[in-house]
Each structure stands twice: as C-alpha cells, then as structure tokens.
C-alpha cells in the first residue's frame, strides 16, 4: 500500500512564470521548479546529472522537457530521465497547484 503524500506550500502560482525556472530551498534540498506553458508545475533537484554537474533552474523549457543550461542534455520533467543519447536521471518531487498556491511533497526515494 502506497503511503499518502503530504504536500507543503512553496509559493503563489504567479511567482512561477511559464517556461522559466525558479529555485526554491525546501527542507534539505535546492529545487528547480518549472511551470510549463500548459499550466503544469514540475519540480526537480537543482543539480544536473551530468558528471560535471551544474544547476538546472536556468534551463530552457520546451513542452515537458528541460534542456540543461550547461550541457544541453534533454530531461523529461515528468520522470527526471535524461533522453538518449545521453543518460542519467534527476530526482523529481511531486508538485501540484491548488487554487493560487503551488505545493511540493518529499520525493519517493528508493533504497536498495
């Protein structure tokens, strides 16, 4: 049985401009939050999976993909998966909009 997620407010929807990333410090994470042109809100850890790292919040959003600003890797905003020919994954956070507020929940981190 899946544990129910608890969402926490991180700001008003109008603080998250369409197709422009915004950095939010929440708990122990630095998170890049993106609002797509269709109104979706997505949250990723603000750290590129590229071996040289770098922030993601300044990346370019196109549809439901983010282009890493330093390495031009294409990252799926819904899953955090880097698209071929590159590979890797970014930690994603459940995000939602209710009324005029944006909310985040802690990521589901799998341990082996």
mmCIF file of C-alpha atoms in Angstrom:
data_model
loop_
_atom_site.group_PDB
_atom_site.id
_atom_site.type_symbol
_atom_site.label_atom_id
_atom_site.label_comp_id
_atom_site.label_asym_id
_atom_site.label_seq_id
_atom_site.Cartn_x
_atom_site.Cartn_y
_atom_site.Cartn_z
ATOM 1 C CA UNK A 1 0.000 0.000 0.000
ATOM 2 C CA UNK A 2 1.362 3.405 -1.001
ATOM 3 C CA UNK A 3 1.799 5.944 1.765
ATOM 4 C CA UNK A 4 -0.189 9.139 1.171
ATOM 5 C CA UNK A 5 1.973 12.121 0.249
ATOM 6 C CA UNK A 6 1.890 15.242 2.365
ATOM 7 C CA UNK A 7 2.138 18.432 0.317
ATOM 8 C CA UNK A 8 3.576 21.704 1.619
ATOM 9 C CA UNK A 9 3.036 25.198 0.155
ATOM 10 C CA UNK A 10 6.083 26.773 -1.506
ATOM 11 C CA UNK A 11 4.581 29.924 -3.020
ATOM 12 C CA UNK A 12 1.857 31.577 -5.028
ATOM 13 C CA UNK A 13 1.329 30.354 -8.591
ATOM 14 C CA UNK A 14 2.057 33.808 -10.033
ATOM 15 C CA UNK A 15 5.602 33.569 -8.580
ATOM 16 C CA UNK A 16 6.315 30.739 -11.052
ATOM 17 C CA UNK A 17 6.367 32.201 -14.547
ATOM 18 C CA UNK A 18 5.624 29.903 -17.506
ATOM 19 C CA UNK A 19 8.716 28.276 -19.040
ATOM 20 C CA UNK A 20 11.086 29.941 -16.562
ATOM 21 C CA UNK A 21 12.700 28.007 -13.742
ATOM 22 C CA UNK A 22 12.729 29.224 -10.167
ATOM 23 C CA UNK A 23 14.953 27.931 -7.365
ATOM 24 C CA UNK A 24 13.284 27.046 -4.083
ATOM 25 C CA UNK A 25 15.106 25.902 -0.961
ATOM 26 C CA UNK A 26 12.866 23.409 0.799
ATOM 27 C CA UNK A 27 13.925 21.170 3.646
ATOM 28 C CA UNK A 28 17.439 19.954 2.786
ATOM 29 C CA UNK A 29 17.020 20.320 -0.986
ATOM 30 C CA UNK A 30 17.585 23.032 -3.551
ATOM 31 C CA UNK A 31 14.774 22.524 -6.058
ATOM 32 C CA UNK A 32 14.235 23.886 -9.557
ATOM 33 C CA UNK A 33 10.508 24.469 -10.104
ATOM 34 C CA UNK A 34 9.140 24.874 -13.629
ATOM 35 C CA UNK A 35 5.718 25.887 -14.892
ATOM 36 C CA UNK A 36 5.008 24.698 -18.423
ATOM 37 C CA UNK A 37 3.018 26.644 -20.999
ATOM 38 C CA UNK A 38 0.061 24.274 -20.480
ATOM 39 C CA UNK A 39 -0.048 25.150 -16.762
ATOM 40 C CA UNK A 40 1.717 22.083 -15.353
ATOM 41 C CA UNK A 41 4.158 22.518 -12.466
ATOM 42 C CA UNK A 42 7.209 20.278 -12.146
ATOM 43 C CA UNK A 43 9.967 20.137 -9.574
ATOM 44 C CA UNK A 44 13.451 18.660 -9.947
ATOM 45 C CA UNK A 45 16.503 18.717 -7.759
ATOM 46 C CA UNK A 46 18.510 21.721 -8.977
ATOM 47 C CA UNK A 47 21.512 19.586 -9.890
ATOM 48 C CA UNK A 48 22.405 18.319 -13.336
ATOM 49 C CA UNK A 49 23.046 14.576 -13.603
ATOM 50 C CA UNK A 50 25.964 15.370 -15.957
ATOM 51 C CA UNK A 51 29.318 14.275 -14.446
ATOM 52 C CA UNK A 52 30.379 17.944 -14.251
ATOM 53 C CA UNK A 53 27.098 18.888 -12.518
ATOM 54 C CA UNK A 54 25.656 22.368 -12.559
ATOM 55 C CA UNK A 55 22.279 23.993 -11.830
ATOM 56 C CA UNK A 56 19.122 23.230 -13.800
ATOM 57 C CA UNK A 57 16.899 26.191 -12.851
ATOM 58 C CA UNK A 58 18.264 28.306 -15.715
ATOM 59 C CA UNK A 59 17.491 25.657 -18.328
ATOM 60 C CA UNK A 60 15.160 26.097 -21.287
ATOM 61 C CA UNK A 61 11.703 24.508 -21.088
ATOM 62 C CA UNK A 62 10.097 23.178 -24.249
ATOM 63 C CA UNK A 63 6.880 21.239 -23.826
ATOM 64 C CA UNK A 64 7.523 18.818 -20.959
ATOM 65 C CA UNK A 65 11.281 18.784 -21.427
ATOM 66 C CA UNK A 66 14.072 20.778 -19.856
ATOM 67 C CA UNK A 67 17.336 21.497 -21.648
ATOM 68 C CA UNK A 68 20.252 21.552 -19.209
ATOM 69 C CA UNK A 69 21.731 25.078 -19.419
ATOM 70 C CA UNK A 70 25.380 23.946 -19.296
ATOM 71 C CA UNK A 71 25.389 20.613 -21.108
ATOM 72 C CA UNK A 72 22.261 20.765 -23.323
ATOM 73 C CA UNK A 73 21.012 17.409 -22.046
ATOM 74 C CA UNK A 74 17.289 16.900 -22.646
ATOM 75 C CA UNK A 75 15.488 15.943 -19.411
ATOM 76 C CA UNK A 76 11.879 14.767 -19.098
ATOM 77 C CA UNK A 77 10.207 16.985 -16.485
ATOM 78 C CA UNK A 78 7.718 14.259 -15.522
ATOM 79 C CA UNK A 79 10.243 11.491 -14.806
ATOM 80 C CA UNK A 80 13.591 13.233 -14.474
ATOM 81 C CA UNK A 81 15.055 10.868 -17.099
ATOM 82 C CA UNK A 82 17.738 12.181 -19.423
ATOM 83 C CA UNK A 83 16.863 11.447 -23.049
ATOM 84 C CA UNK A 84 19.096 9.475 -25.413
ATOM 85 C CA UNK A 85 21.864 9.603 -26.491
ATOM 86 C CA UNK A 86 22.791 10.843 -23.015
ATOM 87 C CA UNK A 87 21.801 9.033 -19.850
ATOM 88 C CA UNK A 88 21.072 9.787 -16.227
ATOM 89 C CA UNK A 89 18.217 10.865 -14.007
ATOM 90 C CA UNK A 90 17.329 13.819 -11.827
ATOM 91 C CA UNK A 91 15.468 13.463 -8.539
ATOM 92 C CA UNK A 92 11.859 14.622 -9.030
ATOM 93 C CA UNK A 93 9.419 15.973 -6.455
ATOM 94 C CA UNK A 94 5.631 15.601 -6.608
ATOM 95 C CA UNK A 95 4.171 19.052 -7.286
ATOM 96 C CA UNK A 96 0.621 20.320 -7.595
ATOM 97 C CA UNK A 97 -1.398 23.513 -7.844
ATOM 98 C CA UNK A 98 -4.477 24.144 -5.720
ATOM 99 C CA UNK A 99 -6.173 27.484 -6.138
ATOM 100 C CA UNK A 100 -3.364 30.002 -6.448
ATOM 101 C CA UNK A 101 -0.789 28.021 -4.428
ATOM 102 C CA UNK A 102 1.991 25.655 -5.526
ATOM 103 C CA UNK A 103 2.710 22.659 -3.303
ATOM 104 C CA UNK A 104 5.548 20.129 -3.075
ATOM 105 C CA UNK A 105 5.863 16.750 -1.433
ATOM 106 C CA UNK A 106 9.020 14.866 -0.488
ATOM 107 C CA UNK A 107 10.399 12.620 -3.216
ATOM 108 C CA UNK A 108 9.887 8.882 -3.063
ATOM 109 C CA UNK A 109 13.491 7.753 -2.646
ATOM 110 C CA UNK A 110 14.009 4.080 -3.257
ATOM 111 C CA UNK A 111 16.625 2.334 -1.170
ATOM 112 C CA UNK A 112 18.159 -0.972 -2.119
#
